[in-house]
Amino acid sequence: MRASRQAARRTSEGEVSEVDQVSFQDLGATVHRGAVPPGLLDELPGLYNSIFSTVDWWETHDHRHFDGACVLDRPRHVVAYSVDGDTIEVLNKVFAIGAAEARRVCLAIFRAVPQARRIHIEVLFPPRELRLPLRVRNVAEHMVIDLPSSVADYDASLGKRTRGNLRNFQNRLRRDHPDTTTEIVVPGAGAAALFDQFLEWKNDWFHARHGQTTFWEDKPEFIGQVKELACRRGEVQVTTISGAPAAIRLLFPVGDSTVSLQGSFDPQYQKYRLGLLASYWAICDAVERGMKQINLLWGTTDYKSHLGATPHAATQLSVFRSNTARLYSLGETRDIVRRQLRERGNRAYWTARSGARRALEHAGLHRGGERR
């Protein structure tokens, strides 16, 4: 192990901040403590192609400051973290790192931050491969499409019924509304109006469909966060019919990957399944731009799987310095069990409700549309 303390540097605010770093030759890792060297976090988009591993996401959504970073040389990784008492929060999310490299990161941080008993980290590999004391906190299944090199190849990968439905809905829409256009725009002066329209359609649809409030209404602070993130790094797919917006989808491309965060559409175009078509057009646009992957996120999986998405598990872990340290956080286990029971009840409710609605639709007693 080799430790070195570097000279003080002047921050953008004019204050002097000492950059403290510790290197561990056996791990091939360097941990920066208290400050992050200038330019280091600029590597994140190119390394991970993930909106969830960008400073923009951390500042607008997570509201997390970074207290340091762990850097691996071979292969290259830059993993930012914040310190909260005896807990280290790894800020990188949905990022490609192997189990061996994640293990090196955890061991290096534990050595560099003596007070840390646990590290919160999200991984895309089976947790057992980490080979460290841990606890699974949560699992989110991102619905991801690995994109081919052409739209023709993408269409060929879809099921016959899906291809037929997409073709029929598009033909019907073009026949009734030949002026339909779709474009990708960078949020500008009109971003607020587009976002307000997006929310109005989303809330109206959810109220009519489920009789419940939406996530956006329950967490109004998220609205401002997404607006700011969209202005920093986002794109908006706007479908226009008769000169007016008819569908809006929020996209966040980073490198050769993009995230389709949310979409909504004018309910008067439900018979064309405009929400489904807008998702399909966003995927085709990503293919044409040379993207390698599009993440449709979690939630309703039916239409996403029809469009070729498969679940990729992102597992949130508590990794412990030792098995003894694991015993100090038994309260975390209680919280996890409570959340799992609550989520299980919610899933059972929505599964039963969706099944009843499908039965009514099949019987011709209720006409529904695309689940969103």
Tab-separated table of C-alpha atoms in Angstrom:
chain	number	residue	atom	x	y	z
A	1	MET	CA	0.000	0.000	0.000
A	2	ARG	CA	1.310	3.455	-0.842
A	3	ALA	CA	-0.256	6.617	0.555
A	4	SER	CA	0.395	10.089	-0.771
A	5	ARG	CA	-0.968	13.505	0.101
A	6	GLN	CA	-0.936	15.969	-2.761
A	7	ALA	CA	-0.492	19.708	-2.698
A	8	ALA	CA	-3.392	21.997	-1.978
A	9	ARG	CA	-5.336	23.308	-4.970
A	10	ARG	CA	-7.669	26.251	-5.389
A	11	THR	CA	-11.333	25.458	-6.045
A	12	SER	CA	-13.624	27.341	-8.440
A	13	GLU	CA	-14.975	29.260	-5.440
A	14	GLY	CA	-11.474	30.465	-4.603
A	15	GLU	CA	-11.128	28.298	-1.476
A	16	VAL	CA	-8.065	26.151	-0.942
A	17	SER	CA	-8.891	22.426	-0.869
A	18	GLU	CA	-6.323	19.737	-0.208
A	19	VAL	CA	-6.561	16.708	-2.481
A	20	ASP	CA	-5.919	13.626	-0.374
A	21	GLN	CA	-5.330	10.357	-2.168
A	22	VAL	CA	-4.356	6.867	-1.099
A	23	SER	CA	-3.089	4.257	-3.546
A	24	PHE	CA	-3.278	0.494	-3.057
A	25	GLN	CA	-0.922	-1.280	-5.435
A	26	ASP	CA	-2.266	-4.770	-4.652
A	27	LEU	CA	-5.748	-3.629	-5.728
A	28	GLY	CA	-4.643	-1.395	-8.600
A	29	ALA	CA	-6.774	1.318	-7.006
A	30	THR	CA	-6.460	4.941	-5.943
A	31	VAL	CA	-8.984	6.529	-3.597
A	32	HIS	CA	-9.383	10.313	-3.597
A	33	ARG	CA	-10.737	11.579	-0.289
A	34	GLY	CA	-12.356	14.924	0.459
A	35	ALA	CA	-12.075	16.237	-3.099
A	36	VAL	CA	-12.113	14.919	-6.645
A	37	PRO	CA	-9.344	15.960	-9.052
A	38	PRO	CA	-10.500	18.346	-11.808
A	39	GLY	CA	-11.677	16.563	-14.942
A	40	LEU	CA	-11.901	13.107	-13.374
A	41	LEU	CA	-15.708	12.941	-13.394
A	42	ASP	CA	-15.757	14.098	-17.022
A	43	GLU	CA	-14.767	10.518	-17.869
A	44	LEU	CA	-18.053	9.076	-16.581
A	45	PRO	CA	-20.245	9.390	-19.723
A	46	GLY	CA	-17.620	7.738	-21.914
A	47	LEU	CA	-16.949	4.954	-19.429
A	48	TYR	CA	-20.524	3.945	-18.618
A	49	ASN	CA	-22.983	5.376	-21.176
A	50	SER	CA	-25.521	5.766	-18.368
A	51	ILE	CA	-27.517	8.837	-17.376
A	52	PHE	CA	-27.597	7.370	-13.854
A	53	SER	CA	-23.804	7.663	-13.643
A	54	THR	CA	-23.477	11.343	-14.490
A	55	VAL	CA	-22.952	14.393	-12.319
A	56	ASP	CA	-26.126	15.860	-13.847
A	57	TRP	CA	-28.217	12.978	-12.474
A	58	TRP	CA	-26.638	13.129	-9.022
A	59	GLU	CA	-27.133	16.877	-8.729
A	60	THR	CA	-30.699	17.067	-10.062
A	61	HIS	CA	-32.207	13.745	-8.941
A	62	ASP	CA	-30.169	12.277	-6.087
A	63	HIS	CA	-29.153	15.642	-4.606
A	64	ARG	CA	-25.908	14.006	-3.533
A	65	HIS	CA	-22.545	15.653	-3.119
A	66	PHE	CA	-19.444	13.591	-3.813
A	67	ASP	CA	-16.826	13.225	-1.103
A	68	GLY	CA	-14.349	11.292	-3.178
A	69	ALA	CA	-13.780	8.752	-5.905
A	70	CYS	CA	-12.130	5.375	-6.335
A	71	VAL	CA	-10.169	4.955	-9.562
A	72	LEU	CA	-9.085	1.622	-11.053
A	73	ASP	CA	-6.471	1.620	-13.798
A	74	ARG	CA	-6.932	-1.786	-15.416
A	75	PRO	CA	-9.631	-1.831	-16.547
A	76	ARG	CA	-10.366	1.866	-16.134
A	77	HIS	CA	-13.140	2.725	-13.691
A	78	VAL	CA	-14.100	5.952	-11.947
A	79	VAL	CA	-16.490	5.365	-9.046
A	80	ALA	CA	-17.679	8.416	-7.104
A	81	TYR	CA	-18.961	8.179	-3.557
A	82	SER	CA	-20.398	10.225	-0.704
A	83	VAL	CA	-19.921	9.658	3.025
A	84	ASP	CA	-22.824	9.578	5.488
A	85	GLY	CA	-21.522	8.655	8.926
A	86	ASP	CA	-20.414	5.020	8.767
A	87	THR	CA	-22.041	4.461	5.361
A	88	ILE	CA	-20.454	5.005	1.958
A	89	GLU	CA	-22.926	5.681	-0.857
A	90	VAL	CA	-21.544	4.782	-4.285
A	91	LEU	CA	-23.126	7.321	-6.614
A	92	ASN	CA	-22.655	5.409	-9.868
A	93	LYS	CA	-25.852	3.575	-10.804
A	94	VAL	CA	-26.758	1.203	-13.652
A	95	PHE	CA	-23.108	1.075	-14.675
A	96	ALA	CA	-21.127	-1.765	-16.206
A	97	ILE	CA	-18.539	-3.019	-13.752
A	98	GLY	CA	-17.524	-6.632	-13.257
A	99	ALA	CA	-17.678	-8.446	-9.935
A	100	ALA	CA	-13.886	-8.570	-9.556
A	101	GLU	CA	-13.559	-4.832	-10.202
A	102	ALA	CA	-16.470	-3.970	-7.870
A	103	ARG	CA	-14.786	-6.050	-5.160
A	104	ARG	CA	-11.544	-4.090	-5.630
A	105	VAL	CA	-13.472	-0.816	-5.349
A	106	CYS	CA	-15.168	-1.881	-2.107
A	107	LEU	CA	-11.946	-3.146	-0.517
A	108	ALA	CA	-10.091	0.039	-1.486
A	109	ILE	CA	-12.799	2.308	-0.055
A	110	PHE	CA	-12.936	0.326	3.191
A	111	ARG	CA	-9.173	0.735	3.567
A	112	ALA	CA	-9.237	4.437	2.708
A	113	VAL	CA	-12.233	5.369	4.900
A	114	PRO	CA	-11.645	3.724	8.296
A	115	GLN	CA	-14.990	4.728	9.825
A	116	ALA	CA	-16.999	3.034	7.061
A	117	ARG	CA	-18.877	-0.090	8.135
A	118	ARG	CA	-20.895	-0.560	4.965
A	119	ILE	CA	-21.016	0.502	1.343
A	120	HIS	CA	-24.231	0.961	-0.630
A	121	ILE	CA	-23.585	-0.035	-4.228
A	122	GLU	CA	-25.743	-1.084	-7.181
A	123	VAL	CA	-24.513	-3.943	-9.367
A	124	LEU	CA	-25.659	-5.600	-12.587
A	125	PHE	CA	-24.120	-9.017	-11.837
A	126	PRO	CA	-25.290	-11.761	-9.408
A	127	PRO	CA	-24.432	-10.459	-5.904
A	128	ARG	CA	-22.796	-13.720	-4.779
A	129	GLU	CA	-19.999	-13.076	-7.286
A	130	LEU	CA	-18.814	-10.136	-5.167
A	131	ARG	CA	-17.550	-12.557	-2.459
A	132	LEU	CA	-17.942	-10.061	0.370
A	133	PRO	CA	-20.370	-9.896	3.340
A	134	LEU	CA	-23.508	-8.269	1.973
A	135	ARG	CA	-27.243	-7.818	2.149
A	136	VAL	CA	-29.612	-7.326	-0.802
A	137	ARG	CA	-31.558	-4.117	-0.265
A	138	ASN	CA	-33.641	-3.985	-3.433
A	139	VAL	CA	-33.799	-5.231	-7.017
A	140	ALA	CA	-35.056	-3.221	-10.002
A	141	GLU	CA	-35.523	-4.915	-13.358
A	142	HIS	CA	-34.710	-2.492	-16.141
A	143	MET	CA	-36.374	-3.422	-19.435
A	144	VAL	CA	-33.525	-3.083	-21.931
A	145	ILE	CA	-33.285	-3.563	-25.699
A	146	ASP	CA	-29.898	-4.361	-27.231
A	147	LEU	CA	-30.177	-2.614	-30.570
A	148	PRO	CA	-29.102	-4.026	-33.947
A	149	SER	CA	-27.454	-1.994	-36.682
A	150	SER	CA	-30.592	-1.274	-38.733
A	151	VAL	CA	-34.311	-0.691	-38.302
A	152	ALA	CA	-34.971	-3.586	-40.681
A	153	ASP	CA	-33.061	-5.926	-38.367
A	154	TYR	CA	-34.922	-4.553	-35.365
A	155	ASP	CA	-38.297	-5.085	-37.043
A	156	ALA	CA	-37.268	-8.628	-37.957
A	157	SER	CA	-36.507	-9.350	-34.290
A	158	LEU	CA	-40.084	-8.584	-33.231
A	159	GLY	CA	-42.858	-11.124	-33.100
A	160	LYS	CA	-45.128	-11.503	-36.104
A	161	ARG	CA	-48.170	-10.251	-34.210
A	162	THR	CA	-46.303	-7.195	-32.884
A	163	ARG	CA	-45.067	-6.300	-36.367
A	164	GLY	CA	-48.586	-6.607	-37.714
A	165	ASN	CA	-50.082	-4.458	-34.963
A	166	LEU	CA	-47.465	-1.739	-35.421
A	167	ARG	CA	-48.001	-1.715	-39.170
A	168	ASN	CA	-51.798	-1.550	-38.843
A	169	PHE	CA	-51.770	1.218	-36.222
A	170	GLN	CA	-49.307	3.294	-38.260
A	171	ASN	CA	-51.285	2.846	-41.481
A	172	ARG	CA	-54.510	3.852	-39.759
A	173	LEU	CA	-52.866	6.910	-38.207
A	174	ARG	CA	-51.254	8.016	-41.487
A	175	ARG	CA	-54.515	7.526	-43.359
A	176	ASP	CA	-56.565	9.590	-40.911
A	177	HIS	CA	-53.821	12.118	-40.130
A	178	PRO	CA	-51.348	12.322	-43.012
A	179	ASP	CA	-49.680	15.381	-41.476
A	180	THR	CA	-48.353	13.370	-38.502
A	181	THR	CA	-44.682	14.124	-37.811
A	182	THR	CA	-42.230	13.052	-35.136
A	183	GLU	CA	-39.021	14.853	-34.242
A	184	ILE	CA	-36.415	14.870	-31.499
A	185	VAL	CA	-35.888	18.307	-29.978
A	186	VAL	CA	-33.467	19.623	-27.385
A	187	PRO	CA	-35.379	21.362	-24.579
A	188	GLY	CA	-35.290	25.119	-25.000
A	189	ALA	CA	-37.579	28.052	-24.367
A	190	GLY	CA	-40.686	25.916	-24.935
A	191	ALA	CA	-39.616	23.110	-22.610
A	192	ALA	CA	-41.874	24.188	-19.732
A	193	ALA	CA	-45.018	24.146	-21.899
A	194	LEU	CA	-44.149	20.713	-23.314
A	195	PHE	CA	-43.542	19.324	-19.863
A	196	ASP	CA	-46.801	20.746	-18.514
A	197	GLN	CA	-48.657	19.115	-21.406
A	198	PHE	CA	-46.852	15.833	-20.765
A	199	LEU	CA	-47.965	15.881	-17.121
A	200	GLU	CA	-51.562	16.791	-17.951
A	201	TRP	CA	-51.908	13.826	-20.317
A	202	LYS	CA	-50.127	11.473	-17.919
A	203	ASN	CA	-52.287	12.419	-14.943
A	204	ASP	CA	-55.562	12.395	-16.904
A	205	TRP	CA	-54.783	8.954	-18.324
A	206	PHE	CA	-53.897	7.471	-14.958
A	207	HIS	CA	-56.962	8.934	-13.252
A	208	ALA	CA	-59.268	7.573	-15.950
A	209	ARG	CA	-57.536	4.219	-16.167
A	210	HIS	CA	-56.796	3.447	-12.532
A	211	GLY	CA	-58.671	5.991	-10.423
A	212	GLN	CA	-55.443	6.750	-8.563
A	213	THR	CA	-53.018	9.632	-8.258
A	214	THR	CA	-49.815	9.399	-10.260
A	215	PHE	CA	-46.221	9.239	-9.098
A	216	TRP	CA	-45.819	12.800	-10.345
A	217	GLU	CA	-48.655	14.018	-8.112
A	218	ASP	CA	-47.414	12.081	-5.089
A	219	LYS	CA	-43.861	13.409	-5.519
A	220	PRO	CA	-44.203	16.917	-6.987
A	221	GLU	CA	-40.543	17.668	-6.255
A	222	PHE	CA	-39.651	15.137	-8.960
A	223	ILE	CA	-41.200	17.422	-11.590
A	224	GLY	CA	-38.622	20.144	-11.063
A	225	GLN	CA	-35.820	17.586	-10.952
A	226	VAL	CA	-36.753	16.074	-14.308
A	227	LYS	CA	-37.240	19.495	-15.889
A	228	GLU	CA	-33.749	20.555	-14.843
A	229	LEU	CA	-32.221	17.252	-15.926
A	230	ALA	CA	-33.951	17.477	-19.310
A	231	CYS	CA	-32.590	20.980	-19.859
A	232	ARG	CA	-29.075	19.835	-18.930
A	233	ARG	CA	-28.824	16.559	-20.804
A	234	GLY	CA	-32.198	15.453	-22.166
A	235	GLU	CA	-34.124	15.290	-25.407
A	236	VAL	CA	-37.848	15.347	-26.077
A	237	GLN	CA	-39.523	13.268	-28.758
A	238	VAL	CA	-42.541	15.245	-29.949
A	239	THR	CA	-45.201	13.771	-32.220
A	240	THR	CA	-47.318	16.456	-33.866
A	241	ILE	CA	-50.762	16.014	-35.444
A	242	SER	CA	-52.593	18.895	-37.136
A	243	GLY	CA	-49.875	21.252	-35.955
A	244	ALA	CA	-50.292	20.460	-32.249
A	245	PRO	CA	-48.347	18.126	-29.940
A	246	ALA	CA	-50.017	14.724	-29.722
A	247	ALA	CA	-47.380	12.649	-27.911
A	248	ILE	CA	-44.348	13.531	-25.809
A	249	ARG	CA	-41.552	11.229	-24.657
A	250	LEU	CA	-38.596	12.161	-22.441
A	251	LEU	CA	-35.251	10.704	-23.540
A	252	PHE	CA	-31.797	10.855	-21.965
A	253	PRO	CA	-29.007	9.737	-24.302
A	254	VAL	CA	-25.469	9.266	-22.989
A	255	GLY	CA	-22.818	7.924	-25.327
A	256	ASP	CA	-24.202	4.967	-27.271
A	257	SER	CA	-27.100	4.319	-24.881
A	258	THR	CA	-30.339	6.138	-24.159
A	259	VAL	CA	-32.996	5.991	-21.449
A	260	SER	CA	-36.670	6.428	-22.303
A	261	LEU	CA	-37.847	7.873	-19.007
A	262	GLN	CA	-41.571	8.479	-19.531
A	263	GLY	CA	-44.090	9.172	-22.249
A	264	SER	CA	-47.669	10.394	-22.581
A	265	PHE	CA	-50.088	11.243	-25.366
A	266	ASP	CA	-53.345	13.013	-26.119
A	267	PRO	CA	-56.147	10.563	-25.156
A	268	GLN	CA	-58.113	11.390	-28.325
A	269	TYR	CA	-55.527	9.353	-30.261
A	270	GLN	CA	-55.800	6.262	-28.081
A	271	LYS	CA	-57.466	4.248	-30.862
A	272	TYR	CA	-54.184	4.461	-32.773
A	273	ARG	CA	-52.212	3.208	-29.743
A	274	LEU	CA	-50.146	6.372	-30.056
A	275	GLY	CA	-48.215	5.669	-26.855
A	276	LEU	CA	-47.009	2.345	-28.241
A	277	LEU	CA	-46.155	3.911	-31.602
A	278	ALA	CA	-44.194	6.723	-29.950
A	279	SER	CA	-42.131	4.152	-28.047
A	280	TYR	CA	-41.488	2.235	-31.259
A	281	TRP	CA	-40.437	5.414	-33.088
A	282	ALA	CA	-38.056	6.328	-30.253
A	283	ILE	CA	-36.433	2.905	-30.560
A	284	CYS	CA	-36.125	3.232	-34.343
A	285	ASP	CA	-34.576	6.679	-33.960
A	286	ALA	CA	-32.027	5.269	-31.504
A	287	VAL	CA	-31.130	2.543	-34.018
A	288	GLU	CA	-30.709	5.071	-36.830
A	289	ARG	CA	-28.402	7.158	-34.630
A	290	GLY	CA	-26.146	4.180	-33.976
A	291	MET	CA	-27.184	3.591	-30.380
A	292	LYS	CA	-26.330	0.188	-28.938
A	293	GLN	CA	-28.959	0.057	-26.218
A	294	ILE	CA	-32.191	1.662	-25.055
A	295	ASN	CA	-33.479	1.328	-21.501
A	296	LEU	CA	-37.272	1.462	-21.128
A	297	LEU	CA	-36.909	1.263	-17.329
A	298	TRP	CA	-39.130	-0.731	-14.995
A	299	GLY	CA	-42.870	-0.782	-14.318
A	300	THR	CA	-45.360	-2.125	-16.853
A	301	THR	CA	-43.538	-4.788	-18.846
A	302	ASP	CA	-46.150	-6.081	-21.321
A	303	TYR	CA	-45.698	-3.652	-24.199
A	304	LYS	CA	-41.971	-3.314	-23.482
A	305	SER	CA	-41.399	-7.038	-23.901
A	306	HIS	CA	-43.439	-6.959	-27.118
A	307	LEU	CA	-41.009	-4.304	-28.371
A	308	GLY	CA	-38.076	-6.615	-27.635
A	309	ALA	CA	-37.031	-5.503	-24.155
A	310	THR	CA	-35.685	-8.052	-21.683
A	311	PRO	CA	-35.242	-7.585	-17.924
A	312	HIS	CA	-31.777	-6.650	-16.634
A	313	ALA	CA	-31.568	-6.826	-12.847
A	314	ALA	CA	-29.943	-3.910	-11.021
A	315	THR	CA	-29.374	-5.046	-7.433
A	316	GLN	CA	-28.869	-2.564	-4.621
A	317	LEU	CA	-26.517	-3.983	-1.998
A	318	SER	CA	-25.175	-3.187	1.412
A	319	VAL	CA	-21.601	-4.469	1.423
A	320	PHE	CA	-20.009	-4.815	4.852
A	321	ARG	CA	-16.451	-4.519	6.066
A	322	SER	CA	-16.953	-7.745	8.020
A	323	ASN	CA	-19.678	-10.101	9.187
A	324	THR	CA	-19.474	-8.377	12.562
A	325	ALA	CA	-20.219	-5.023	10.928
A	326	ARG	CA	-23.247	-6.649	9.317
A	327	LEU	CA	-24.741	-7.212	12.767
A	328	TYR	CA	-24.737	-3.468	13.473
A	329	SER	CA	-27.356	-2.875	10.782
A	330	LEU	CA	-30.124	-5.317	11.662
A	331	GLY	CA	-32.553	-2.397	11.515
A	332	GLU	CA	-31.884	-2.278	7.781
A	333	THR	CA	-33.196	-5.846	7.507
A	334	ARG	CA	-36.430	-4.818	9.213
A	335	ASP	CA	-36.884	-1.909	6.811
A	336	ILE	CA	-36.230	-4.157	3.799
A	337	VAL	CA	-38.814	-6.717	4.935
A	338	ARG	CA	-41.430	-3.997	5.477
A	339	ARG	CA	-40.817	-2.542	2.026
A	340	GLN	CA	-40.962	-5.973	0.384
A	341	LEU	CA	-44.281	-6.779	2.058
A	342	ARG	CA	-45.699	-3.438	0.957
A	343	GLU	CA	-44.482	-3.922	-2.624
A	344	ARG	CA	-45.811	-7.488	-2.710
A	345	GLY	CA	-49.233	-6.248	-1.660
A	346	ASN	CA	-49.172	-3.518	-4.308
A	347	ARG	CA	-48.202	-6.015	-7.019
A	348	ALA	CA	-50.989	-8.384	-5.990
A	349	TYR	CA	-53.518	-5.543	-6.092
A	350	TRP	CA	-52.487	-4.322	-9.550
A	351	THR	CA	-52.235	-7.866	-10.916
A	352	ALA	CA	-55.781	-8.619	-9.785
A	353	ARG	CA	-57.063	-5.289	-11.087
A	354	SER	CA	-55.365	-5.721	-14.460
A	355	GLY	CA	-56.683	-9.267	-14.752
A	356	ALA	CA	-60.224	-8.090	-14.078
A	357	ARG	CA	-59.920	-5.333	-16.669
A	358	ARG	CA	-58.582	-7.739	-19.295
A	359	ALA	CA	-61.464	-10.092	-18.595
A	360	LEU	CA	-63.949	-7.261	-19.106
A	361	GLU	CA	-62.228	-6.179	-22.303
A	362	HIS	CA	-62.271	-9.728	-23.600
A	363	ALA	CA	-65.958	-9.990	-22.840
A	364	GLY	CA	-66.606	-6.798	-24.776
A	365	LEU	CA	-67.924	-4.968	-21.732
A	366	HIS	CA	-65.083	-2.489	-21.552
A	367	ARG	CA	-62.883	-1.035	-24.251
A	368	GLY	CA	-59.359	-0.270	-23.105
A	369	GLY	CA	-56.075	0.605	-24.678
A	370	GLU	CA	-52.386	0.333	-24.242
A	371	ARG	CA	-51.131	0.022	-20.711
A	372	ARG	CA	-48.580	2.618	-19.850
